[in-house]
């Protein structure tokens, strides 16, 4: 199951329009979700709450080997509506699963809100804090978006130094305090000093770069990812809309409807009957530390299919099964790893990975898969349809326009001036801003991306307008909700003949995950570890 | 060495104070920012306790 932090970060990236998949660190995400899933180590309980849409708290308790816990507080600049009670969150968003992501977009800028001649919409940010008890470790993260394509992260880990009886010149709460060389009578383990990590992410859609610095090691890092054959989907959509308007105002034919809501598709040139339609990405990373005089480098290549855009236009071949192939190579230590992951049926995805060291010829093979089981029982709040957020906007703007023109002081729904001005501005424009379209597209994509892809009848593909597509996908989403699975079983078989099983499900409004790692060849301890984790969102 | 020992000592002392302030005040700062930017503003107890 995803830790609460990762869930929040993903939801935050989706809310601000940031590509969470367009980074070199996520290159092997598809196979890692099937082959590197984490088994809970002991009995873990987590309780998460969201008192307001921008503030989240989480309490976690870890029973074994020692009772310890943690408290975390998170606040964001954008309300995250995806995080709600555990009975209404989509289960597929909470677990790490196999999915193929659509091609990345250039992150759109935040909508402008003008008040008295100044822009007051503020900056996107997320602040995270976590305090481990009883060791009083504090870890914090602050991330903010400096420009539409540039994001800065600051992460720190602070530990209180262990009390020592020998006198030491430094203070009691320091980051990089090395335990003094003179022997300390009490047998305290030398604490690892705290750390500060700075990171700058630059994402333009086609290219994504990340520059990091770690203060503890003095390590500089760079990660880059380049997407081949990338086209700006927003530019293609604008061109398609323009073409559509011209053609509809001219002859009234819907010839431009064939293009679909996403404009020129990447695969439009070649309509092959077989084979996979996808995109290539290549990337690398370099790490350098002057303090430790160490150096690291790795490169990677990925091929992934493009999720089909529903409704399918007539005459197109059937969509290819979601597949991802990755190749990683580390030139310094000579490690070559290839992975192949595919979704072979609406509920089953399999993956295999083969790694070999070209200098020592040691190799390792892992095979894993996930199987979605457990039909949903009971009622569930359906996710709000994409067209809904626009109707209250239009309604409130109309009523506001009838009372006061400028919209100052008209707190009809308890909103602030900025919110009301923003909504009236958006509705007066007559079309959705790019940011809202981003969020809507992300919702549509999420519904399309359920583990059970739906095949739409080909005849309905004639109209390619976005609204038609959204209403069609909304009805498709109700179908998906009815067929949605509430449990997933993952299995992994590694080269050292150890098998790991993980079962995650939503049971009585809680997310439960139960895992076991077993060593098949050992006689003394066939079960290496076993654990249960329970998460509850209130 | 461009910096004298006294400057380095002062810098280290200042960094120590800054680290203490950040360590002690980080969580209250996060809670305060979340409290101030929420509409409608909840009570502080609701923000801190898990079962609201």
Coordinates of C-alpha atoms in Angstrom, one line a residue:
Chain A
X1 CA 0.0 0.0 0.0
X2 CA 1.2 3.5 -0.7
X3 CA 2.4 5.4 2.4
X4 CA 0.2 8.4 3.1
X5 CA 3.0 10.7 2.1
X6 CA 3.3 9.2 -1.4
X7 CA -0.5 9.3 -1.8
X8 CA -0.6 13.0 -0.9
X9 CA 2.3 13.9 -3.1
X10 CA 0.7 12.2 -6.1
X11 CA -2.6 13.9 -5.4
X12 CA -0.9 17.2 -5.1
X13 CA 1.0 16.8 -8.3
X14 CA -2.3 16.0 -10.0
X15 CA -4.0 19.0 -8.6
X16 CA -1.3 21.4 -9.8
X17 CA -0.9 19.8 -13.1
X18 CA 2.6 18.4 -12.6
X19 CA 3.7 15.2 -14.4
X20 CA 4.5 12.8 -11.6
X21 CA 5.7 10.1 -14.1
X22 CA 8.0 12.2 -16.1
X23 CA 11.2 11.7 -14.2
X24 CA 14.2 9.3 -14.5
X25 CA 13.5 8.0 -11.0
X26 CA 10.2 6.7 -12.2
X27 CA 11.6 4.9 -15.2
X28 CA 11.2 1.4 -13.8
X29 CA 8.0 2.1 -11.9
X30 CA 5.8 -0.3 -13.8
X31 CA 8.0 -3.3 -13.1
X32 CA 8.9 -2.2 -9.6
X33 CA 5.3 -2.1 -8.6
X34 CA 5.0 -5.7 -9.5
X35 CA 8.4 -7.0 -8.4
X36 CA 9.6 -4.7 -5.6
X37 CA 6.5 -4.3 -3.5
X38 CA 7.1 -3.9 0.2
X39 CA 5.8 -6.4 2.6
X40 CA 4.7 -4.9 6.0
X41 CA 7.4 -5.8 8.5
X42 CA 5.2 -6.1 11.5
X43 CA 1.8 -4.9 12.8
X44 CA 1.3 -1.4 11.5
X45 CA -1.7 0.8 12.1
X46 CA -2.3 4.1 10.5
X47 CA -5.0 6.6 10.9
X48 CA -5.3 9.5 8.6
X49 CA -7.6 12.5 8.7
X50 CA -8.4 15.5 6.6
X51 CA -10.1 18.2 8.7
X52 CA -10.1 20.6 5.8
X53 CA -9.3 20.0 2.1
X54 CA -5.8 21.5 2.5
X55 CA -4.7 20.1 5.8
X56 CA -4.0 16.4 6.6
X57 CA -2.9 14.6 9.7
X58 CA -1.7 11.1 10.1
X59 CA -1.0 8.9 13.1
X60 CA 0.9 5.7 12.7
X61 CA 1.7 3.0 15.1
X62 CA 4.3 0.2 14.6
X63 CA 3.9 -2.6 17.1
X64 CA 7.0 -4.8 16.6
X65 CA 9.8 -5.0 17.4
X66 CA 9.4 -2.0 19.6
X67 CA 6.3 0.1 20.0
X68 CA 6.9 3.3 18.1
X69 CA 4.8 5.7 16.3
X70 CA 4.7 8.8 14.3
X71 CA 2.6 11.9 13.8
X72 CA 2.6 13.8 10.6
X73 CA 1.0 17.1 9.5
X74 CA 0.7 18.1 5.9
X75 CA -0.7 21.3 4.4
X76 CA -1.0 22.2 0.7
X77 CA -1.9 25.2 -1.3
X78 CA -4.4 23.4 -3.4
X79 CA -7.4 21.5 -2.0
X80 CA -7.0 17.8 -2.6
X81 CA -10.4 16.4 -3.2
X82 CA -9.2 12.9 -4.0
X83 CA -8.2 12.2 -0.4
X84 CA -11.4 11.5 1.5
X85 CA -12.9 8.8 3.7
X86 CA -11.6 5.4 3.0
X87 CA -14.9 4.2 1.8
X88 CA -15.0 6.6 -1.1
X89 CA -11.3 6.7 -2.2
X90 CA -10.8 4.7 -5.4
X91 CA -8.9 1.6 -4.2
X92 CA -6.7 1.6 -7.2
X93 CA -5.2 4.9 -6.2
X94 CA -4.1 3.6 -2.8
X95 CA -2.1 0.7 -3.9
X96 CA 1.0 0.6 -6.0
X97 CA -0.1 -1.1 -9.2
X98 CA 0.9 -1.5 -12.8
X99 CA -0.3 1.3 -15.0
X100 CA 0.9 3.0 -18.1
X101 CA 0.8 6.7 -18.0
X102 CA -0.3 8.9 -20.9
X103 CA 2.4 11.1 -22.5
X104 CA 3.4 13.9 -20.2
X105 CA 2.2 17.4 -20.8
X106 CA 3.9 20.7 -20.3
X107 CA 2.8 21.8 -16.9
X108 CA 0.4 24.6 -17.2
X109 CA 0.8 27.8 -15.2
X110 CA -1.5 28.5 -12.4
X111 CA -4.6 30.5 -13.2
X112 CA -4.1 34.2 -12.7
X113 CA -6.2 35.9 -10.1
X114 CA -6.1 39.7 -10.2
X115 CA -7.1 41.9 -7.4
X116 CA -6.6 45.6 -7.4
X117 CA -4.1 45.3 -10.2
X118 CA -1.9 42.7 -8.5
X119 CA -1.8 39.0 -8.9
X120 CA -2.8 37.3 -5.7
X121 CA -3.2 33.7 -6.5
X122 CA 0.0 32.8 -4.7
X123 CA 2.4 30.0 -5.3
X124 CA 1.7 26.2 -5.2
X125 CA 3.3 24.6 -2.1
X126 CA 3.2 21.6 0.0
X127 CA 4.6 21.4 3.6
X128 CA 5.1 18.1 5.3
X129 CA 6.3 17.3 8.8
X130 CA 6.7 14.0 10.5
X131 CA 7.7 13.3 14.1
X132 CA 8.8 9.8 15.1
X133 CA 8.2 8.9 18.6
X134 CA 9.9 8.1 21.0
X135 CA 13.1 8.8 19.1
X136 CA 12.0 12.3 18.3
X137 CA 13.2 12.2 14.7
X138 CA 11.8 15.0 12.8
X139 CA 11.6 14.9 9.0
X140 CA 10.2 17.7 6.9
X141 CA 9.6 18.5 3.3
X142 CA 8.8 21.7 1.7
X143 CA 8.1 21.8 -2.0
X144 CA 7.0 24.8 -4.1
X145 CA 6.6 25.6 -7.7
X146 CA 8.8 28.5 -8.7
X147 CA 7.7 28.7 -12.3
X148 CA 5.3 26.5 -14.2
X149 CA 8.1 24.2 -15.2
X150 CA 10.4 24.5 -12.2
X151 CA 9.8 23.0 -8.8
X152 CA 12.0 23.1 -5.8
X153 CA 12.1 20.6 -2.9
X154 CA 13.8 21.0 0.5
X155 CA 13.8 17.9 2.7
X156 CA 15.5 17.7 6.0
X157 CA 15.9 15.1 8.7
X158 CA 16.7 16.2 12.2
X159 CA 17.7 14.0 15.1
X160 CA 18.3 15.0 18.6
X161 CA 21.8 14.0 19.6
X162 CA 22.0 11.3 22.2
X163 CA 22.8 12.7 25.7
X164 CA 26.5 12.2 26.4
X165 CA 28.2 12.6 29.8
X166 CA 31.4 13.9 28.4
X167 CA 31.4 17.6 27.8
X168 CA 31.1 18.6 24.1
X169 CA 31.5 22.0 22.6
X170 CA 28.5 21.8 20.2
X171 CA 24.9 22.3 21.3
X172 CA 22.4 19.6 22.0
X173 CA 20.3 19.9 18.8
X174 CA 22.5 19.9 15.8
X175 CA 22.3 18.4 12.4
X176 CA 25.8 17.2 11.5
X177 CA 27.2 16.4 14.8
X178 CA 29.6 13.6 14.8
X179 CA 29.7 11.7 18.1
X180 CA 32.8 12.7 20.0
X181 CA 35.7 10.4 19.7
X182 CA 36.2 10.1 23.5
X183 CA 34.3 7.0 24.7
X184 CA 30.9 7.6 26.1
X185 CA 30.2 5.4 29.2
X186 CA 26.6 4.7 28.2
X187 CA 26.3 2.2 25.4
X188 CA 24.4 4.5 23.0
X189 CA 24.7 3.8 19.3
X190 CA 26.3 6.6 17.3
X191 CA 23.4 8.5 15.8
X192 CA 23.5 9.2 12.1
X193 CA 23.6 13.0 11.8
X194 CA 20.7 14.7 10.2
X195 CA 20.6 15.6 6.6
X196 CA 19.3 18.4 4.3
X197 CA 18.4 17.6 0.7
X198 CA 17.8 20.3 -1.9
X199 CA 16.3 19.4 -5.2
X200 CA 15.3 21.3 -8.2
X201 CA 13.1 19.7 -10.8
X202 CA 12.6 21.1 -14.3
X203 CA 10.0 19.6 -16.5
X204 CA 9.0 20.8 -19.9
X205 CA 7.1 17.7 -21.1
X206 CA 9.7 16.7 -23.6
X207 CA 12.7 16.9 -21.2
X208 CA 12.8 16.5 -17.5
X209 CA 15.8 17.3 -15.4
X210 CA 16.4 17.1 -11.7
X211 CA 19.4 18.6 -9.8
X212 CA 20.0 17.5 -6.2
X213 CA 22.3 18.3 -3.4
X214 CA 22.7 16.4 -0.2
X215 CA 24.4 18.2 2.6
X216 CA 25.5 15.1 4.6
X217 CA 27.6 13.6 1.8
X218 CA 28.2 16.8 -0.1
X219 CA 26.8 14.9 -3.1
X220 CA 25.6 16.6 -6.2
X221 CA 23.3 14.7 -8.5
X222 CA 21.7 15.2 -11.9
X223 CA 18.9 13.1 -13.4
X224 CA 17.5 13.6 -16.9
X225 CA 14.8 12.1 -19.0
X226 CA 14.1 12.7 -22.6
X227 CA 10.9 11.7 -24.4
X228 CA 11.3 10.9 -28.0
X229 CA 8.6 12.0 -30.4
X230 CA 6.9 14.2 -27.9
X231 CA 4.2 16.6 -29.0
X232 CA 2.5 19.1 -26.9
X233 CA -1.0 17.7 -26.4
X234 CA -2.5 21.1 -25.5
X235 CA -1.2 22.7 -28.7
X236 CA -2.7 19.8 -30.7
X237 CA -6.0 20.2 -28.9
X238 CA -6.1 23.9 -29.6
X239 CA -5.3 23.3 -33.3
X240 CA -8.0 20.6 -33.5
X241 CA -10.6 22.9 -31.8
X242 CA -9.7 25.7 -34.3
X243 CA -10.1 23.3 -37.2
X244 CA -13.4 22.1 -35.8
X245 CA -14.8 25.6 -35.4
X246 CA -13.8 26.5 -38.9
X247 CA -15.3 23.4 -40.4
X248 CA -18.5 23.6 -38.4
X249 CA -19.0 27.3 -39.2
X250 CA -18.3 26.6 -42.9
X251 CA -20.0 23.4 -44.1
X252 CA -21.3 22.0 -40.9
X253 CA -19.7 18.6 -41.5
X254 CA -18.0 16.8 -38.7
X255 CA -15.0 15.8 -40.7
X256 CA -12.8 17.3 -38.1
X257 CA -14.4 15.1 -35.5
X258 CA -12.3 12.2 -36.7
X259 CA -9.3 13.8 -35.1
X260 CA -10.7 13.4 -31.6
X261 CA -10.2 15.5 -28.5
X262 CA -6.5 15.1 -28.6
X263 CA -5.7 16.4 -32.0
X264 CA -3.2 14.5 -34.1
X265 CA -2.4 11.3 -32.4
X266 CA 1.2 10.2 -32.4
X267 CA 0.3 6.9 -34.1
X268 CA -1.9 8.5 -36.8
X269 CA 0.7 8.0 -39.5
X270 CA 0.9 4.3 -39.3
X271 CA -2.2 2.2 -38.7
X272 CA -0.6 -1.2 -38.3
X273 CA -2.7 -4.2 -37.6
X274 CA -0.3 -5.7 -35.1
X275 CA 2.6 -4.5 -32.9
X276 CA 2.6 -2.1 -30.1
X277 CA 2.1 1.6 -30.4
X278 CA 4.1 3.4 -27.9
X279 CA 6.7 6.0 -27.0
X280 CA 10.4 5.8 -26.2
X281 CA 12.1 7.6 -23.3
X282 CA 15.8 7.6 -22.4
X283 CA 17.5 9.0 -19.4
X284 CA 20.4 8.9 -17.1
X285 CA 21.7 10.0 -13.8
X286 CA 25.1 11.1 -12.5
X287 CA 26.1 11.5 -8.8
X288 CA 29.3 13.1 -7.6
X289 CA 30.5 13.7 -4.1
X290 CA 33.6 15.7 -3.4
X291 CA 33.6 14.9 0.3
X292 CA 33.6 11.1 -0.2
X293 CA 35.2 11.2 -3.6
X294 CA 32.6 8.9 -5.0
X295 CA 31.0 8.9 -8.4
X296 CA 28.0 7.1 -9.7
X297 CA 26.3 6.9 -13.1
X298 CA 23.5 5.0 -14.7
X299 CA 21.5 5.1 -17.9
X300 CA 18.1 3.7 -18.9
X301 CA 15.8 3.3 -21.8
X302 CA 12.1 2.7 -21.7
X303 CA 9.4 1.8 -24.1
X304 CA 5.8 2.1 -23.0
X305 CA 2.5 1.9 -24.8
X306 CA 0.2 4.8 -25.0
X307 CA -3.2 4.4 -23.3
X308 CA -6.0 4.4 -25.8
X309 CA -8.1 7.5 -26.1
X310 CA -11.7 6.7 -25.8
X311 CA -14.0 6.8 -27.7
X312 CA -12.0 5.0 -30.4
X313 CA -12.4 6.5 -33.8
X314 CA -13.8 4.2 -36.4
X315 CA -11.4 2.1 -38.4
X316 CA -8.6 2.1 -35.9
X317 CA -7.1 -1.2 -34.9
X318 CA -7.8 -2.5 -31.4
X319 CA -5.7 -0.9 -28.7
X320 CA -2.5 -2.7 -27.8
X321 CA -2.3 -4.2 -24.3
X322 CA -0.5 -1.9 -21.8
X323 CA 3.1 -2.9 -22.0
X324 CA 6.3 -1.4 -20.6
X325 CA 9.8 -2.5 -21.4
X326 CA 12.8 -1.0 -19.6
X327 CA 16.5 -1.4 -19.9
X328 CA 18.9 -0.1 -17.3
X329 CA 22.7 -0.1 -17.5
X330 CA 25.2 1.0 -14.9
X331 CA 28.5 1.4 -16.7
X332 CA 30.6 1.7 -13.5
X333 CA 29.7 -1.6 -11.9
X334 CA 28.5 -3.2 -15.2
X335 CA 25.0 -4.0 -14.1
X336 CA 22.5 -4.5 -16.9
X337 CA 18.8 -5.1 -16.1
X338 CA 15.9 -5.6 -18.4
X339 CA 12.3 -5.8 -17.5
X340 CA 9.1 -6.6 -19.3
X341 CA 5.7 -5.8 -17.8
X342 CA 2.3 -6.2 -19.4
X343 CA -1.3 -6.2 -18.5
X344 CA -2.5 -9.4 -20.1
X345 CA -6.1 -9.3 -19.0
X346 CA -8.3 -6.6 -17.4
X347 CA -7.4 -8.0 -13.9
X348 CA -4.0 -9.5 -14.3
X349 CA -0.6 -7.9 -14.9
X350 CA 2.6 -9.8 -15.1
X351 CA 6.2 -8.7 -15.1
X352 CA 9.6 -10.3 -15.4
X353 CA 13.1 -8.9 -14.8
X354 CA 16.4 -10.2 -15.7
X355 CA 19.6 -8.6 -14.3
X356 CA 23.1 -9.5 -15.2
X357 CA 26.5 -8.2 -14.2
X358 CA 28.6 -8.0 -17.4
X359 CA 31.9 -8.2 -15.5
X360 CA 31.1 -11.1 -13.1
X361 CA 28.3 -12.7 -15.1
X362 CA 26.1 -13.0 -12.0
X363 CA 22.5 -13.0 -13.0
X364 CA 19.1 -12.8 -11.3
X365 CA 15.6 -13.4 -12.5
X366 CA 12.5 -12.2 -10.9
X367 CA 8.9 -12.9 -11.9
X368 CA 5.9 -11.2 -10.4
X369 CA 2.4 -10.3 -11.0
X370 CA -0.8 -8.9 -9.6
X371 CA -4.3 -10.1 -9.7
X372 CA -7.3 -7.9 -9.0
X373 CA -10.0 -9.9 -7.0
X374 CA -12.8 -9.2 -4.7
X375 CA -15.9 -7.7 -6.2
X376 CA -17.1 -4.5 -4.7
X377 CA -20.0 -4.9 -2.3
X378 CA -22.2 -2.1 -1.0
X379 CA -22.8 1.4 -2.2
X380 CA -20.2 4.0 -2.8
X381 CA -20.1 7.7 -3.6
X382 CA -19.4 8.0 -7.2
X383 CA -16.6 10.4 -8.1
X384 CA -17.9 13.8 -9.2
X385 CA -18.3 13.9 -13.0
X386 CA -15.9 16.1 -14.9
X387 CA -18.7 18.4 -16.1
X388 CA -20.0 19.2 -12.6
X389 CA -17.4 21.7 -11.4
X390 CA -18.3 23.9 -14.2
X391 CA -22.0 24.2 -13.6
X392 CA -21.9 25.7 -10.1
X393 CA -19.3 28.1 -11.5
X394 CA -21.6 29.3 -14.2
X395 CA -24.6 29.4 -11.9
X396 CA -22.8 31.5 -9.2
X397 CA -21.3 33.7 -11.8
X398 CA -24.6 34.4 -13.4
X399 CA -26.2 35.3 -10.1
X400 CA -23.2 37.4 -9.1
X401 CA -23.3 39.2 -12.4
X402 CA -26.9 40.1 -11.9
X403 CA -26.2 41.7 -8.5
X404 CA -22.9 43.4 -8.8
X405 CA -20.6 43.8 -11.8
X406 CA -17.2 43.8 -10.2
X407 CA -18.0 41.0 -7.7
X408 CA -16.5 42.7 -4.7
X409 CA -18.1 41.8 -1.4
X410 CA -20.6 39.3 -3.0
X411 CA -19.9 36.4 -0.7
X412 CA -22.8 34.3 -1.9
X413 CA -21.2 31.0 -1.0
X414 CA -18.9 32.0 1.8
X415 CA -16.0 32.3 -0.6
X416 CA -13.3 34.9 -0.5
X417 CA -13.0 37.7 -3.0
X418 CA -10.2 35.9 -4.8
X419 CA -12.2 32.8 -5.2
X420 CA -15.3 34.6 -6.5
X421 CA -13.3 36.7 -8.9
X422 CA -11.5 33.7 -10.1
X423 CA -14.8 31.8 -10.8
X424 CA -16.4 34.8 -12.5
X425 CA -13.4 35.3 -14.6
X426 CA -13.3 31.7 -15.7
X427 CA -17.0 31.6 -16.6
X428 CA -16.9 34.9 -18.5
X429 CA -14.1 33.5 -20.6
X430 CA -16.6 31.1 -22.0
X431 CA -14.3 28.2 -21.9
X432 CA -12.3 26.3 -19.3
X433 CA -8.9 27.6 -18.4
X434 CA -6.0 25.4 -19.3
X435 CA -5.5 24.5 -15.6
X436 CA -9.1 23.3 -15.2
X437 CA -8.9 21.4 -18.4
X438 CA -5.7 19.8 -17.0
X439 CA -7.6 18.7 -13.9
X440 CA -10.5 17.5 -15.9
X441 CA -8.4 15.6 -18.3
X442 CA -6.6 14.0 -15.3
X443 CA -10.0 12.9 -13.9
X444 CA -11.0 11.5 -17.3
X445 CA -7.7 9.7 -17.6
X446 CA -8.1 8.3 -14.1
X447 CA -11.4 6.8 -15.0
X448 CA -10.0 5.4 -18.2
X449 CA -7.1 4.0 -16.4
X450 CA -9.0 1.5 -14.2
X451 CA -7.6 -2.0 -14.1
X452 CA -10.6 -3.0 -16.2
X453 CA -10.3 -1.0 -19.5
X454 CA -13.5 -0.8 -21.3
X455 CA -14.1 -1.2 -25.1
X456 CA -16.4 1.5 -26.3
X457 CA -18.6 0.7 -29.4
X458 CA -16.9 2.0 -32.4
X459 CA -20.0 3.9 -33.7
X460 CA -19.9 6.5 -31.0
X461 CA -16.5 7.7 -32.0
X462 CA -17.9 10.2 -34.6
X463 CA -18.2 13.2 -32.3
X464 CA -14.9 14.2 -30.9
X465 CA -15.8 17.2 -28.8
X466 CA -14.4 17.2 -25.3
X467 CA -17.7 17.5 -23.6
X468 CA -19.1 14.5 -25.4
X469 CA -16.0 12.6 -24.5
X470 CA -16.3 13.6 -20.9
X471 CA -20.0 12.6 -20.6
X472 CA -19.2 9.3 -22.4
X473 CA -16.4 8.6 -20.0
X474 CA -18.6 9.6 -17.1
X475 CA -21.0 6.8 -18.1
X476 CA -18.0 4.6 -18.7
X477 CA -16.9 5.5 -15.2
X478 CA -20.1 4.2 -13.7
X479 CA -19.5 0.9 -15.5
X480 CA -16.0 0.9 -14.1
X481 CA -17.2 1.6 -10.6
X482 CA -19.6 -1.4 -10.8
X483 CA -16.8 -3.6 -12.0
X484 CA -14.1 -2.2 -9.8
X485 CA -12.2 -4.6 -7.7
X486 CA -11.5 -4.0 -4.0
X487 CA -8.7 -6.4 -3.5
X488 CA -5.4 -7.2 -5.2
X489 CA -3.1 -10.2 -4.7
X490 CA 0.5 -9.7 -5.6
X491 CA 3.1 -12.4 -5.9
X492 CA 6.8 -12.4 -6.6
X493 CA 9.3 -15.1 -7.1
X494 CA 13.0 -14.1 -6.9
X495 CA 16.1 -15.7 -8.0
X496 CA 17.2 -16.7 -4.5
X497 CA 14.0 -18.9 -4.4
X498 CA 12.1 -16.7 -2.1
X499 CA 8.5 -16.1 -2.7
X500 CA 6.6 -13.1 -1.5
X501 CA 2.8 -12.8 -1.3
X502 CA 0.9 -9.6 -0.6
X503 CA -2.9 -9.3 -0.3
X504 CA -4.3 -5.8 -0.1
X505 CA -8.0 -5.1 0.1
X506 CA -10.6 -2.7 1.4
X507 CA -12.4 -4.5 4.3
X508 CA -15.1 -2.6 6.2
X509 CA -13.9 0.8 5.2
X510 CA -10.3 0.1 6.1
X511 CA -7.4 -0.7 3.9
X512 CA -5.8 -3.9 5.0
X513 CA -2.6 -5.3 3.6
X514 CA -1.3 -8.7 4.6
X515 CA 2.0 -10.0 3.4
X516 CA 4.4 -12.9 3.9
X517 CA 7.9 -13.7 2.6
X518 CA 8.9 -17.3 2.5
X519 CA 12.1 -19.0 1.7
X520 CA 11.3 -22.1 -0.2
X521 CA 14.6 -23.8 0.2
X522 CA 15.3 -23.3 3.9
X523 CA 14.2 -25.9 6.4
X524 CA 14.7 -24.0 9.7
X525 CA 12.8 -20.9 8.9
X526 CA 10.4 -21.3 5.9
X527 CA 8.6 -18.1 6.7
X528 CA 11.1 -15.2 6.8
X529 CA 8.7 -12.4 7.6
X530 CA 5.0 -11.8 8.0
X531 CA 3.2 -8.6 8.5
X532 CA -0.2 -6.8 8.6
X533 CA -0.9 -3.2 7.9
X534 CA -4.2 -1.4 8.4
X535 CA -4.9 2.1 7.2
X536 CA -8.0 4.1 7.9
X537 CA -8.9 7.4 6.4
X538 CA -11.5 9.3 8.2
Chain B
X1 CA 41.5 30.2 4.2
X2 CA 39.3 33.0 3.3
X3 CA 37.4 33.0 6.6
X4 CA 38.9 33.4 10.0
X5 CA 38.3 31.0 12.9
X6 CA 36.2 33.5 14.7
X7 CA 33.9 33.9 11.6
X8 CA 33.6 30.2 11.4
X9 CA 32.7 29.9 15.0
X10 CA 30.1 32.6 14.7
X11 CA 28.7 30.9 11.6
X12 CA 28.5 27.6 13.3
X13 CA 26.8 29.1 16.3
X14 CA 24.3 30.8 14.1
X15 CA 23.6 27.6 12.2
X16 CA 23.1 25.8 15.4
X17 CA 20.5 28.3 16.6
X18 CA 18.8 28.2 13.2
X19 CA 18.6 24.4 13.3
X20 CA 17.1 24.5 16.7
X21 CA 14.5 27.0 15.7
X22 CA 13.6 25.0 12.6
X23 CA 13.5 21.7 14.5
X24 CA 11.3 23.1 17.2
X25 CA 9.1 25.4 15.1
X26 CA 8.5 23.3 12.0
X27 CA 5.4 21.5 13.1
X28 CA 3.7 24.5 14.7
X29 CA 4.5 26.5 11.5
X30 CA 2.8 23.8 9.3
X31 CA -0.2 23.7 11.6
X32 CA -0.5 27.5 11.7
X33 CA -0.3 27.8 7.9
X34 CA -2.9 25.1 7.4
X35 CA -5.1 26.8 10.0
X36 CA -4.9 30.2 8.4
X37 CA -5.5 29.2 4.9
X38 CA -8.5 27.0 5.5
X39 CA -12.0 28.1 4.6
X40 CA -14.0 27.8 6.8
X41 CA -11.4 28.0 9.6
X42 CA -11.6 25.0 11.9
X43 CA -10.8 25.0 15.5
X44 CA -7.2 24.2 16.5
X45 CA -8.3 21.1 18.3
X46 CA -9.8 19.7 15.0
X47 CA -6.5 20.2 13.3
X48 CA -4.4 18.4 15.9
X49 CA -6.4 15.5 16.9
X50 CA -7.0 12.6 14.5
X51 CA -10.6 11.9 15.2
X52 CA -12.5 15.0 14.2

